[in-house]
Short mmCIF file of N, CA, C and O and ligand atoms in Angstrom, two decimals:
data_model
loop_
_atom_site.label_atom_id
_atom_site.label_comp_id
_atom_site.label_asym_id
_atom_site.label_seq_id
_atom_site.Cartn_x
_atom_site.Cartn_y
_atom_site.Cartn_z
N MET A 1 -4.82 7.86 -75.27
CA MET A 1 -3.77 7.82 -73.59
C MET A 1 -2.63 6.80 -73.75
O MET A 1 -2.63 6.09 -73.90
N PRO A 2 -1.66 7.27 -72.33
CA PRO A 2 -0.20 6.84 -72.75
C PRO A 2 -0.28 4.60 -72.39
O PRO A 2 -2.09 4.96 -71.74
N SER A 3 0.40 4.15 -72.83
CA SER A 3 -0.08 2.97 -72.30
C SER A 3 1.05 2.30 -71.36
O SER A 3 0.96 3.30 -70.70
N TYR A 4 0.69 0.80 -70.24
CA TYR A 4 1.19 1.54 -69.13
C TYR A 4 2.47 0.71 -69.20
O TYR A 4 3.31 0.60 -69.84
N ASP A 5 3.19 1.62 -67.91
CA ASP A 5 4.72 1.78 -67.80
C ASP A 5 4.60 0.49 -66.44
O ASP A 5 4.72 0.72 -65.77
N GLN A 6 5.31 0.22 -67.55
CA GLN A 6 5.22 -1.81 -65.85
C GLN A 6 6.91 -0.97 -65.33
O GLN A 6 7.60 -1.41 -63.98
N ASN A 7 7.28 0.08 -65.68
CA ASN A 7 8.10 0.45 -64.63
C ASN A 7 8.25 1.34 -63.96
O ASN A 7 8.98 2.79 -63.11
N ASN A 8 6.88 2.28 -63.86
CA ASN A 8 6.25 2.89 -62.75
C ASN A 8 7.33 2.57 -60.93
O ASN A 8 6.72 1.55 -61.01
N ILE A 9 7.13 3.84 -60.17
CA ILE A 9 7.19 3.12 -59.27
C ILE A 9 5.91 2.48 -58.26
O ILE A 9 7.03 1.73 -57.15
N PHE A 10 4.73 2.21 -58.49
CA PHE A 10 3.44 1.59 -57.68
C PHE A 10 4.17 -0.14 -58.55
O PHE A 10 3.69 -1.61 -57.74
N ALA A 11 4.66 0.16 -59.39
CA ALA A 11 5.13 -1.69 -60.22
C ALA A 11 5.81 -2.34 -59.93
O ALA A 11 5.61 -3.59 -59.62
N LYS A 12 7.06 -1.86 -59.28
CA LYS A 12 8.36 -1.96 -58.93
C LYS A 12 7.58 -2.94 -57.50
O LYS A 12 8.85 -4.24 -56.52
N ILE A 13 7.29 -1.45 -56.80
CA ILE A 13 6.19 -2.32 -55.32
C ILE A 13 6.00 -3.14 -55.61
O ILE A 13 6.38 -4.02 -54.80
N LEU A 14 5.09 -3.45 -56.19
CA LEU A 14 4.04 -4.46 -56.77
C LEU A 14 5.20 -6.27 -57.30
O LEU A 14 4.64 -6.67 -56.60
N ARG A 15 6.11 -5.60 -57.83
CA ARG A 15 7.41 -6.39 -57.63
C ARG A 15 7.58 -6.81 -57.28
O ARG A 15 8.74 -7.85 -57.02
N GLY A 16 7.53 -6.80 -55.74
CA GLY A 16 8.30 -6.27 -55.09
C GLY A 16 9.93 -6.13 -54.73
O GLY A 16 11.20 -6.64 -53.76
N GLU A 17 10.02 -4.77 -55.94
CA GLU A 17 12.05 -4.63 -56.32
C GLU A 17 11.78 -3.73 -55.20
O GLU A 17 13.17 -2.73 -55.79
N LEU A 18 10.87 -2.55 -54.77
CA LEU A 18 10.62 -1.54 -54.02
C LEU A 18 10.21 -1.87 -52.51
O LEU A 18 9.45 -2.06 -53.17
N PRO A 19 10.57 -0.86 -51.43
CA PRO A 19 10.16 -1.98 -50.48
C PRO A 19 8.63 -0.68 -50.07
O PRO A 19 8.10 0.31 -50.80
N CYS A 20 7.89 -1.01 -48.98
CA CYS A 20 6.45 -0.91 -48.88
C CYS A 20 6.19 -0.54 -47.76
O CYS A 20 6.86 -1.72 -47.01
N TYR A 21 5.36 0.16 -46.92
CA TYR A 21 4.46 -0.11 -45.44
C TYR A 21 2.98 -0.75 -45.73
O TYR A 21 2.55 -0.01 -45.68
N LYS A 22 3.47 -2.16 -46.19
CA LYS A 22 1.81 -2.96 -46.84
C LYS A 22 1.07 -2.65 -44.72
O LYS A 22 1.47 -3.10 -43.84
N VAL A 23 -0.20 -2.54 -45.30
CA VAL A 23 -0.80 -3.20 -44.32
C VAL A 23 -1.79 -3.83 -44.50
O VAL A 23 -2.73 -4.20 -43.60
N TYR A 24 -2.11 -4.52 -46.00
CA TYR A 24 -3.20 -6.11 -46.51
C TYR A 24 -2.39 -6.09 -47.99
O TYR A 24 -2.11 -5.21 -48.30
N GLU A 25 -2.73 -7.29 -48.67
CA GLU A 25 -2.35 -7.99 -49.52
C GLU A 25 -3.37 -8.65 -49.54
O GLU A 25 -3.85 -10.00 -48.58
N ASP A 26 -4.14 -9.18 -50.67
CA ASP A 26 -4.84 -10.43 -51.53
C ASP A 26 -4.56 -10.57 -52.83
O ASP A 26 -3.10 -10.12 -53.05
N ASP A 27 -5.38 -11.88 -53.03
CA ASP A 27 -3.93 -11.91 -54.60
C ASP A 27 -4.91 -11.02 -55.85
O ASP A 27 -3.60 -11.44 -56.64
N LYS A 28 -5.38 -10.45 -55.71
CA LYS A 28 -5.83 -8.93 -56.60
C LYS A 28 -6.06 -7.86 -55.72
O LYS A 28 -5.62 -7.09 -56.97
N ALA A 29 -5.02 -7.39 -54.59
CA ALA A 29 -4.92 -6.07 -54.63
C ALA A 29 -3.57 -5.92 -53.72
O ALA A 29 -3.40 -6.95 -52.43
N LEU A 30 -3.21 -4.67 -53.24
CA LEU A 30 -1.77 -4.16 -52.24
C LEU A 30 -2.21 -3.06 -51.87
O LEU A 30 -3.00 -1.98 -52.55
N ALA A 31 -2.33 -2.79 -50.19
CA ALA A 31 -2.32 -1.76 -49.67
C ALA A 31 -1.22 -1.65 -48.79
O ALA A 31 -0.93 -2.01 -47.97
N PHE A 32 -0.77 0.12 -48.57
CA PHE A 32 0.13 0.36 -48.05
C PHE A 32 0.58 1.45 -47.82
O PHE A 32 -0.17 3.06 -48.42
N LEU A 33 1.23 2.29 -46.99
CA LEU A 33 1.31 3.88 -45.94
C LEU A 33 1.59 4.71 -47.69
O LEU A 33 2.70 4.46 -48.38
N ASP A 34 1.48 5.36 -47.52
CA ASP A 34 1.63 6.65 -48.46
C ASP A 34 2.75 7.88 -47.94
O ASP A 34 2.79 7.62 -46.81
N ILE A 35 4.03 7.09 -48.31
CA ILE A 35 4.52 8.24 -47.68
C ILE A 35 5.33 9.23 -47.83
O ILE A 35 6.11 10.73 -46.54
N MET A 36 4.04 9.76 -47.59
CA MET A 36 3.90 11.81 -48.03
C MET A 36 2.31 11.47 -47.53
O MET A 36 1.91 12.73 -48.24
N PRO A 37 1.78 11.11 -46.16
CA PRO A 37 1.44 11.05 -46.41
C PRO A 37 0.39 12.65 -46.26
O PRO A 37 1.10 13.27 -45.42
N ARG A 38 -0.96 12.81 -46.66
CA ARG A 38 -1.83 14.22 -46.08
C ARG A 38 -2.18 14.39 -44.72
O ARG A 38 -2.53 15.34 -44.24
N ALA A 39 -2.82 13.25 -44.08
CA ALA A 39 -2.79 12.90 -43.22
C ALA A 39 -1.61 11.95 -42.30
O ALA A 39 -1.94 10.71 -42.67
N PRO A 40 -2.77 11.21 -40.85
CA PRO A 40 -1.98 10.21 -40.67
C PRO A 40 -1.92 9.05 -41.10
O PRO A 40 -3.86 9.40 -40.64
N GLY A 41 -1.36 8.36 -41.06
CA GLY A 41 -2.57 6.76 -41.74
C GLY A 41 -3.34 6.84 -43.32
O GLY A 41 -3.78 5.67 -43.80
N HIS A 42 -2.65 7.25 -44.28
CA HIS A 42 -2.77 7.60 -45.86
C HIS A 42 -2.42 7.03 -45.87
O HIS A 42 -0.94 6.02 -45.91
N MET A 43 -3.23 5.57 -46.73
CA MET A 43 -3.06 4.63 -47.40
C MET A 43 -3.58 5.14 -49.27
O MET A 43 -4.04 5.95 -48.89
N LEU A 44 -2.42 4.08 -49.58
CA LEU A 44 -2.54 3.73 -50.87
C LEU A 44 -3.23 2.35 -51.21
O LEU A 44 -2.44 1.48 -51.32
N VAL A 45 -4.92 2.16 -52.22
CA VAL A 45 -4.71 1.07 -52.41
C VAL A 45 -4.42 0.78 -54.52
O VAL A 45 -5.70 1.42 -54.46
N LEU A 46 -4.06 -0.49 -53.70
CA LEU A 46 -3.71 -0.15 -55.66
C LEU A 46 -4.49 -2.07 -56.27
O LEU A 46 -4.48 -3.30 -55.76
N PRO A 47 -4.66 -2.14 -57.53
CA PRO A 47 -5.01 -3.52 -58.23
C PRO A 47 -3.78 -4.24 -58.65
O PRO A 47 -2.83 -3.21 -58.55
N LYS A 48 -3.64 -5.74 -57.75
CA LYS A 48 -2.20 -5.93 -58.44
C LYS A 48 -1.89 -6.08 -60.34
O LYS A 48 -0.91 -5.82 -61.31
N ALA A 49 -3.11 -5.91 -61.05
CA ALA A 49 -2.90 -6.26 -62.33
C ALA A 49 -3.26 -4.21 -62.58
O ALA A 49 -2.68 -4.47 -62.26
N PRO A 50 -2.35 -4.66 -64.25
CA PRO A 50 -1.30 -3.49 -64.50
C PRO A 50 -2.76 -2.57 -65.29
O PRO A 50 -3.10 -2.99 -65.99
N ALA A 51 -2.64 -1.36 -64.91
CA ALA A 51 -3.98 -0.18 -65.36
C ALA A 51 -3.25 0.64 -64.62
O ALA A 51 -2.28 0.90 -63.58
N ARG A 52 -3.48 1.71 -65.94
CA ARG A 52 -3.07 3.35 -65.44
C ARG A 52 -3.55 3.71 -64.20
O ARG A 52 -3.46 4.78 -63.44
N ASN A 53 -4.84 3.51 -64.66
CA ASN A 53 -5.52 4.30 -64.04
C ASN A 53 -7.11 3.97 -64.13
O ASN A 53 -7.72 3.08 -64.61
N ILE A 54 -8.43 4.61 -64.20
CA ILE A 54 -10.24 4.87 -64.02
C ILE A 54 -10.09 4.41 -65.58
O ILE A 54 -11.50 3.44 -66.08
N LEU A 55 -9.41 4.86 -66.72
CA LEU A 55 -9.51 4.56 -67.76
C LEU A 55 -9.14 3.68 -68.89
O LEU A 55 -10.14 2.72 -69.41
N ASP A 56 -8.37 2.88 -68.29
CA ASP A 56 -8.14 1.17 -68.64
C ASP A 56 -8.13 0.09 -67.23
O ASP A 56 -8.31 -0.62 -67.72
N VAL A 57 -8.48 0.37 -66.04
CA VAL A 57 -9.12 -0.64 -66.05
C VAL A 57 -10.21 -0.85 -65.70
O VAL A 57 -11.17 -1.11 -65.90
N GLY A 58 -10.00 -2.64 -65.14
CA GLY A 58 -10.96 -3.53 -65.86
C GLY A 58 -12.20 -3.54 -64.75
O GLY A 58 -11.57 -3.30 -63.59
N ALA A 59 -13.01 -3.70 -65.63
CA ALA A 59 -14.58 -3.73 -64.15
C ALA A 59 -14.30 -4.39 -63.13
O ALA A 59 -14.16 -3.38 -61.53
N ALA A 60 -13.59 -5.76 -62.77
CA ALA A 60 -13.58 -6.78 -61.60
C ALA A 60 -12.76 -6.10 -60.59
O ALA A 60 -13.26 -6.41 -59.21
N ASP A 61 -11.18 -5.22 -61.77
CA ASP A 61 -11.25 -4.84 -60.84
C ASP A 61 -11.56 -3.39 -59.81
O ASP A 61 -10.36 -3.63 -58.61
N LEU A 62 -11.43 -3.07 -60.88
CA LEU A 62 -11.80 -1.56 -59.93
C LEU A 62 -12.84 -2.03 -59.02
O LEU A 62 -13.21 -1.72 -58.01
N ALA A 63 -13.46 -2.84 -58.76
CA ALA A 63 -14.84 -3.79 -57.81
C ALA A 63 -13.80 -3.94 -56.69
O ALA A 63 -14.55 -3.17 -55.48
N HIS A 64 -13.07 -4.87 -56.70
CA HIS A 64 -12.35 -5.30 -55.90
C HIS A 64 -11.27 -4.16 -55.49
O HIS A 64 -11.46 -4.87 -54.00
N VAL A 65 -11.40 -3.41 -56.05
CA VAL A 65 -10.28 -2.18 -55.18
C VAL A 65 -10.85 -1.69 -54.54
O VAL A 65 -10.63 -1.16 -53.43
N MET A 66 -11.85 -1.18 -55.12
CA MET A 66 -12.96 -0.54 -53.61
C MET A 66 -13.46 -0.97 -52.31
O MET A 66 -13.85 -0.32 -51.64
N MET A 67 -13.09 -2.50 -52.69
CA MET A 67 -14.16 -3.52 -51.35
C MET A 67 -12.94 -2.80 -50.53
O MET A 67 -13.03 -3.15 -49.10
N VAL A 68 -11.56 -2.81 -50.89
CA VAL A 68 -10.71 -3.47 -50.30
C VAL A 68 -9.97 -1.12 -49.63
O VAL A 68 -10.25 -1.84 -48.52
N ALA A 69 -10.35 -0.30 -50.53
CA ALA A 69 -11.05 1.05 -49.37
C ALA A 69 -12.22 0.67 -49.03
O ALA A 69 -11.47 1.34 -47.73
N GLN A 70 -12.82 -0.21 -48.76
CA GLN A 70 -14.00 0.15 -47.76
C GLN A 70 -13.45 -1.01 -46.81
O GLN A 70 -13.34 -0.22 -45.57
N LYS A 71 -12.92 -1.17 -46.85
CA LYS A 71 -12.18 -2.50 -45.85
C LYS A 71 -11.27 -1.63 -45.45
O LYS A 71 -11.03 -1.58 -43.33
N VAL A 72 -10.10 -1.08 -45.50
CA VAL A 72 -9.15 -0.27 -44.58
C VAL A 72 -9.22 0.51 -43.73
O VAL A 72 -9.23 1.35 -42.70
N SER A 73 -10.66 1.41 -44.96
CA SER A 73 -11.55 2.23 -44.16
C SER A 73 -12.04 2.48 -42.96
O SER A 73 -11.71 3.14 -42.09
N LYS A 74 -12.20 1.90 -42.84
CA LYS A 74 -13.40 0.90 -41.20
C LYS A 74 -12.20 0.67 -40.32
O LYS A 74 -11.87 0.83 -39.34
N ALA A 75 -11.01 -0.48 -40.99
CA ALA A 75 -10.14 0.02 -40.75
C ALA A 75 -9.74 1.53 -38.98
O ALA A 75 -9.24 0.83 -38.05
N ALA A 76 -9.79 2.03 -40.03
CA ALA A 76 -9.01 3.13 -39.71
C ALA A 76 -9.40 4.03 -38.73
O ALA A 76 -8.83 4.11 -37.94
N VAL A 77 -10.35 3.51 -38.68
CA VAL A 77 -11.71 4.94 -37.69
C VAL A 77 -11.29 4.01 -36.84
O VAL A 77 -11.40 3.82 -35.64
N LYS A 78 -11.29 2.27 -36.37
CA LYS A 78 -11.48 1.15 -35.72
C LYS A 78 -9.47 2.44 -34.79
O LYS A 78 -9.26 1.90 -33.49
N ALA A 79 -8.80 1.28 -35.97
CA ALA A 79 -7.52 1.99 -35.51
C ALA A 79 -6.26 3.00 -34.50
O ALA A 79 -5.98 3.48 -34.29
N PHE A 80 -6.89 4.36 -35.66
CA PHE A 80 -7.19 6.00 -35.60
C PHE A 80 -7.65 6.61 -34.77
O PHE A 80 -8.00 7.24 -34.25
N GLY A 81 -9.14 6.15 -33.83
CA GLY A 81 -10.23 6.89 -33.69
C GLY A 81 -10.70 7.72 -35.30
O GLY A 81 -11.11 9.19 -34.43
N ALA A 82 -10.96 7.86 -36.83
CA ALA A 82 -10.79 8.69 -37.65
C ALA A 82 -12.54 8.96 -37.33
O ALA A 82 -13.48 8.73 -37.19
N ASP A 83 -12.57 9.99 -36.60
CA ASP A 83 -13.85 11.28 -37.18
C ASP A 83 -15.07 10.81 -38.75
O ASP A 83 -15.99 10.53 -38.92
N GLY A 84 -13.62 10.37 -39.46
CA GLY A 84 -13.94 10.34 -41.51
C GLY A 84 -13.28 9.83 -41.97
O GLY A 84 -11.95 9.68 -41.32
N ILE A 85 -13.48 9.77 -43.52
CA ILE A 85 -12.18 8.59 -44.08
C ILE A 85 -12.47 10.01 -45.78
O ILE A 85 -13.89 9.85 -46.35
N THR A 86 -11.09 10.30 -46.26
CA THR A 86 -11.49 11.15 -47.31
C THR A 86 -11.48 10.09 -48.36
O THR A 86 -9.01 9.54 -48.17
N ILE A 87 -11.52 9.45 -49.42
CA ILE A 87 -11.17 9.02 -50.81
C ILE A 87 -10.63 9.71 -51.68
O ILE A 87 -11.82 10.50 -52.07
N GLN A 88 -9.44 9.94 -51.97
CA GLN A 88 -8.80 10.48 -53.42
C GLN A 88 -8.47 9.22 -54.39
O GLN A 88 -8.25 8.36 -54.31
N GLN A 89 -9.08 9.36 -55.66
CA GLN A 89 -8.29 9.27 -56.82
C GLN A 89 -7.65 10.55 -58.30
O GLN A 89 -8.69 10.68 -58.53
N PHE A 90 -7.28 9.94 -58.29
CA PHE A 90 -6.34 10.86 -59.93
C PHE A 90 -5.89 9.83 -61.07
O PHE A 90 -5.56 9.59 -60.74
N ASN A 91 -7.24 11.11 -62.04
CA ASN A 91 -6.46 10.20 -63.45
C ASN A 91 -5.60 11.02 -64.66
O ASN A 91 -6.35 11.71 -64.32
N GLU A 92 -3.99 10.40 -65.38
CA GLU A 92 -3.86 11.13 -66.11
C GLU A 92 -3.25 12.63 -65.27
O GLU A 92 -3.96 13.41 -64.32
N GLY A 93 -2.44 13.16 -66.17
CA GLY A 93 -1.10 14.32 -64.85
C GLY A 93 -2.25 16.27 -65.55
O GLY A 93 -2.66 16.23 -64.08
N ALA A 94 -3.21 15.75 -66.38
CA ALA A 94 -4.60 16.89 -65.81
C ALA A 94 -5.27 16.59 -64.52
O ALA A 94 -6.34 17.57 -64.33
N GLY A 95 -5.82 15.31 -64.64
CA GLY A 95 -7.04 15.29 -63.78
C GLY A 95 -5.87 14.96 -62.41
O GLY A 95 -5.98 14.94 -61.15
N GLY A 96 -4.50 15.04 -62.03
CA GLY A 96 -3.66 15.58 -60.58
C GLY A 96 -2.89 14.04 -60.43
O GLY A 96 -2.27 13.75 -59.37
N GLN A 97 -2.77 13.39 -61.46
CA GLN A 97 -2.21 12.14 -61.00
C GLN A 97 -0.75 12.17 -61.29
O GLN A 97 0.06 12.58 -62.45
N VAL A 98 -0.07 11.49 -60.14
CA VAL A 98 1.64 11.57 -60.46
C VAL A 98 2.15 10.46 -61.02
O VAL A 98 3.38 10.51 -62.29
N VAL A 99 1.82 9.51 -60.16
CA VAL A 99 1.85 7.83 -60.02
C VAL A 99 1.33 7.21 -60.94
O VAL A 99 -0.14 6.90 -60.74
N PHE A 100 2.08 6.32 -62.68
CA PHE A 100 0.44 5.32 -63.30
C PHE A 100 -0.03 5.06 -62.92
O PHE A 100 0.16 3.49 -63.98
N HIS A 101 0.07 4.03 -61.58
CA HIS A 101 -0.68 3.18 -61.57
C HIS A 101 -2.07 3.89 -60.69
O HIS A 101 -1.02 3.67 -59.74
N LEU A 102 -2.98 2.56 -61.08
CA LEU A 102 -4.63 3.37 -60.64
C LEU A 102 -4.07 2.76 -59.11
O LEU A 102 -3.76 2.31 -58.35
N HIS A 103 -4.74 4.44 -58.55
CA HIS A 103 -4.76 3.86 -56.72
C HIS A 103 -5.73 4.88 -56.33
O HIS A 103 -5.67 5.68 -56.57
N ILE A 104 -6.32 4.25 -54.97
CA ILE A 104 -7.11 4.91 -54.20
C ILE A 104 -6.42 5.64 -53.76
O ILE A 104 -5.85 4.38 -52.82
N HIS A 105 -6.14 6.58 -52.62
CA HIS A 105 -5.87 6.98 -51.78
C HIS A 105 -7.49 7.16 -50.57
O HIS A 105 -8.21 7.92 -51.05
N VAL A 106 -7.10 6.56 -49.71
CA VAL A 106 -7.64 5.96 -48.35
C VAL A 106 -6.77 7.41 -46.95
O VAL A 106 -5.92 6.93 -46.52
N ILE A 107 -7.53 8.45 -46.86
CA ILE A 107 -7.25 9.53 -46.07
C ILE A 107 -7.82 9.37 -44.43
O ILE A 107 -8.46 10.43 -44.86
N PRO A 108 -7.33 9.34 -43.80
CA PRO A 108 -8.03 8.68 -41.95
C PRO A 108 -8.53 10.29 -42.25
O PRO A 108 -7.36 11.19 -41.80
N ARG A 109 -9.51 10.74 -40.90
CA ARG A 109 -8.96 12.53 -40.65
C ARG A 109 -9.67 12.17 -39.95
O ARG A 109 -11.28 11.46 -39.01
N LYS A 110 -9.58 13.35 -38.71
CA LYS A 110 -9.66 14.13 -37.36
C LYS A 110 -10.68 15.58 -37.44
O LYS A 110 -10.36 15.91 -38.38
N ALA A 111 -11.69 15.57 -37.17
CA ALA A 111 -12.80 16.58 -37.42
C ALA A 111 -12.04 18.31 -37.16
O ALA A 111 -11.36 18.17 -36.18
N GLY A 112 -12.27 18.39 -37.86
CA GLY A 112 -11.24 20.37 -37.70
C GLY A 112 -9.94 20.42 -37.87
O GLY A 112 -9.41 21.62 -37.75
N VAL A 113 -9.46 19.08 -38.38
CA VAL A 113 -8.30 19.89 -38.58
C VAL A 113 -7.76 19.24 -39.94
O VAL A 113 -8.60 17.88 -41.13
N PRO A 114 -7.10 20.61 -41.42
CA PRO A 114 -7.04 19.69 -42.44
C PRO A 114 -6.31 18.72 -43.09
O PRO A 114 -5.16 18.69 -42.14
N MET A 115 -6.09 18.43 -43.92
CA MET A 115 -5.51 17.56 -44.49
C MET A 115 -4.33 18.77 -45.27
O MET A 115 -4.26 19.51 -45.94
N LYS A 116 -3.30 18.29 -45.08
CA LYS A 116 -1.66 18.70 -45.74
C LYS A 116 -1.47 18.75 -47.10
O LYS A 116 -2.73 17.81 -47.80
N PRO A 117 -0.97 19.62 -47.50
CA PRO A 117 -1.17 19.72 -49.34
C PRO A 117 0.12 18.19 -49.61
O PRO A 117 0.08 18.14 -49.23
N PRO A 118 -0.24 17.37 -51.04
CA PRO A 118 0.02 16.74 -51.69
C PRO A 118 1.65 16.93 -51.62
O PRO A 118 2.55 17.97 -51.60
N ALA A 119 2.05 15.65 -51.02
CA ALA A 119 3.40 15.66 -51.22
C ALA A 119 4.57 16.67 -50.70
O ALA A 119 5.71 17.23 -50.81
N ALA A 120 3.69 16.58 -48.86
CA ALA A 120 4.81 17.91 -48.25
C ALA A 120 5.57 17.89 -47.29
O ALA A 120 6.70 18.52 -47.84
N GLU A 121 5.58 16.13 -47.14
CA GLU A 121 6.86 16.09 -46.46
C GLU A 121 6.67 14.74 -46.52
O GLU A 121 5.90 13.94 -45.84
N LYS A 122 8.06 14.50 -46.17
CA LYS A 122 8.16 12.19 -46.27
C LYS A 122 8.10 12.02 -44.67
O LYS A 122 8.78 13.08 -43.90
N GLU A 123 7.23 11.34 -44.08
CA GLU A 123 6.47 10.62 -43.11
C GLU A 123 8.49 10.10 -42.18
O GLU A 123 8.56 9.42 -42.98
N LYS A 124 8.13 10.09 -41.34
CA LYS A 124 9.25 9.65 -40.39
C LYS A 124 9.66 7.97 -40.29
O LYS A 124 8.18 7.70 -40.63
N PRO A 125 10.70 6.87 -40.81
CA PRO A 125 10.04 5.56 -41.14
C PRO A 125 9.89 4.75 -40.40
O PRO A 125 8.75 3.86 -40.30
N ASP A 126 10.07 5.15 -38.54
CA ASP A 126 9.58 4.69 -37.70
C ASP A 126 8.23 4.72 -37.40
O ASP A 126 7.62 3.65 -36.46
N VAL A 127 7.64 6.03 -37.32
CA VAL A 127 6.62 6.48 -37.43
C VAL A 127 5.42 5.54 -38.43
O VAL A 127 4.40 4.97 -38.08
N LEU A 128 6.32 5.69 -39.45
CA LEU A 128 4.85 4.91 -40.32
C LEU A 128 4.96 3.40 -40.48
O LEU A 128 4.08 2.93 -40.85
N ALA A 129 5.89 2.85 -39.78
CA ALA A 129 6.49 1.14 -40.03
C ALA A 129 5.37 1.46 -38.64
O ALA A 129 4.52 0.17 -38.68
N GLU A 130 5.13 1.61 -37.41
CA GLU A 130 4.45 1.64 -35.71
C GLU A 130 2.91 2.12 -36.85
O GLU A 130 1.55 1.05 -36.67
N GLN A 131 2.37 3.11 -38.10
CA GLN A 131 1.05 3.03 -38.25
C GLN A 131 1.10 1.79 -38.62
O GLN A 131 -0.34 0.87 -38.80
N ALA A 132 1.80 1.95 -39.59
CA ALA A 132 1.36 -0.19 -40.70
C ALA A 132 0.86 -1.11 -40.58
O ALA A 132 0.01 -1.79 -40.12
N LYS A 133 1.80 -1.36 -38.95
CA LYS A 133 1.61 -2.20 -37.43
C LYS A 133 0.13 -2.06 -37.30
O LYS A 133 -0.94 -3.15 -37.25
N LYS A 134 -0.28 -1.04 -36.94
CA LYS A 134 -1.52 -1.28 -36.15
C LYS A 134 -2.25 -1.10 -37.19
O LYS A 134 -3.15 -1.57 -37.02
N LEU A 135 -2.82 -0.74 -38.33
CA LEU A 135 -3.15 -0.58 -39.75
C LEU A 135 -3.33 -2.13 -40.28
O LEU A 135 -5.29 -2.52 -40.17
N ALA A 136 -2.39 -2.32 -40.23
CA ALA A 136 -2.28 -4.72 -40.34
C ALA A 136 -3.09 -4.80 -39.52
O ALA A 136 -3.60 -5.88 -39.73
N ALA A 137 -2.40 -5.58 -38.47
CA ALA A 137 -4.07 -5.04 -37.37
C ALA A 137 -4.85 -5.02 -37.49
O ALA A 137 -5.85 -6.41 -37.11
N ALA A 138 -5.64 -4.14 -37.59
CA ALA A 138 -6.79 -3.76 -37.40
C ALA A 138 -7.08 -4.28 -38.77
O ALA A 138 -9.41 -4.64 -38.15
N ILE A 139 -6.81 -4.06 -39.71
CA ILE A 139 -7.56 -4.39 -41.33
C ILE A 139 -7.97 -5.98 -41.34
O ILE A 139 -8.48 -7.10 -40.86
N ALA A 140 -6.92 -7.30 -40.54
CA ALA A 140 -6.71 -8.30 -39.93
C ALA A 140 -7.92 -8.69 -39.52
O ALA A 140 -8.32 -10.13 -39.30
N ALA A 141 -8.10 -7.56 -38.36
CA ALA A 141 -8.94 -8.22 -36.58
C ALA A 141 -10.69 -8.78 -37.93
O ALA A 141 -11.90 -8.81 -37.24
N GLY A 142 -10.86 -7.46 -39.15
CA GLY A 142 -12.09 -7.42 -39.59
C GLY A 142 -13.31 -6.12 -38.69
O GLY A 142 -14.20 -5.95 -39.19
P1 AMP B 1 -0.52 10.42 -56.97
O1 AMP B 1 -0.56 10.04 -58.43
O2 AMP B 1 -1.70 12.49 -57.80
O3 AMP B 1 -2.31 10.12 -56.29
O4 AMP B 1 0.66 10.83 -56.30
C1 AMP B 1 0.88 10.08 -56.36
C2 AMP B 1 1.94 9.65 -54.62
O5 AMP B 1 2.22 8.41 -53.96
C3 AMP B 1 1.45 10.79 -54.31
O6 AMP B 1 0.24 10.68 -52.49
C4 AMP B 1 2.26 10.24 -53.15
O7 AMP B 1 2.86 10.60 -51.97
C5 AMP B 1 2.61 8.66 -53.06
N1 AMP B 1 3.51 8.48 -53.44
C6 AMP B 1 4.84 8.25 -53.72
N2 AMP B 1 6.18 6.90 -54.12
C7 AMP B 1 5.59 6.40 -53.61
C8 AMP B 1 6.46 5.31 -52.21
N3 AMP B 1 8.27 5.15 -52.30
N4 AMP B 1 5.35 4.81 -51.14
C9 AMP B 1 4.51 5.02 -50.55
N5 AMP B 1 3.51 6.32 -51.24
C10 AMP B 1 4.11 7.14 -52.74
#
């Protein structure tokens, strides 16, 4: 497996070199909105530790990221009235991974509404900003 690339786009977001629509942050994880959401409120949860994917992440970092995925899922149900949540996570190109810093997709779902295809459409910045605000408030409220 290739080694971790410090210049991948999510590493740059984690270093603050690129912006994101942040919904949650703690000392070990960051969660922000996917800019090409497959459904409204589509979030990505990342460990802060450098890890390419599930094949090289430390067990404690993986466990923490999943705990955060649960936290933001519950908040999405409250904030978006989601009927369900789809969790996705891709590993290596053959597994569908495009950005090589481990991330968990948390996708709020409405009954009967199919997901858009991956990377179909960039969402408008004001829509993402508003959704991030709503989700961050719901996460902070627990
Ligand atoms: P994958 O590696 O297959 O899980 O795909 C990477 C995901 O990251 C896709 O859903 C993209 O829409 C998303 N993405 C790419 N660049 C950004 C960015 N700058 N901010 C937020 N999401 C992004």
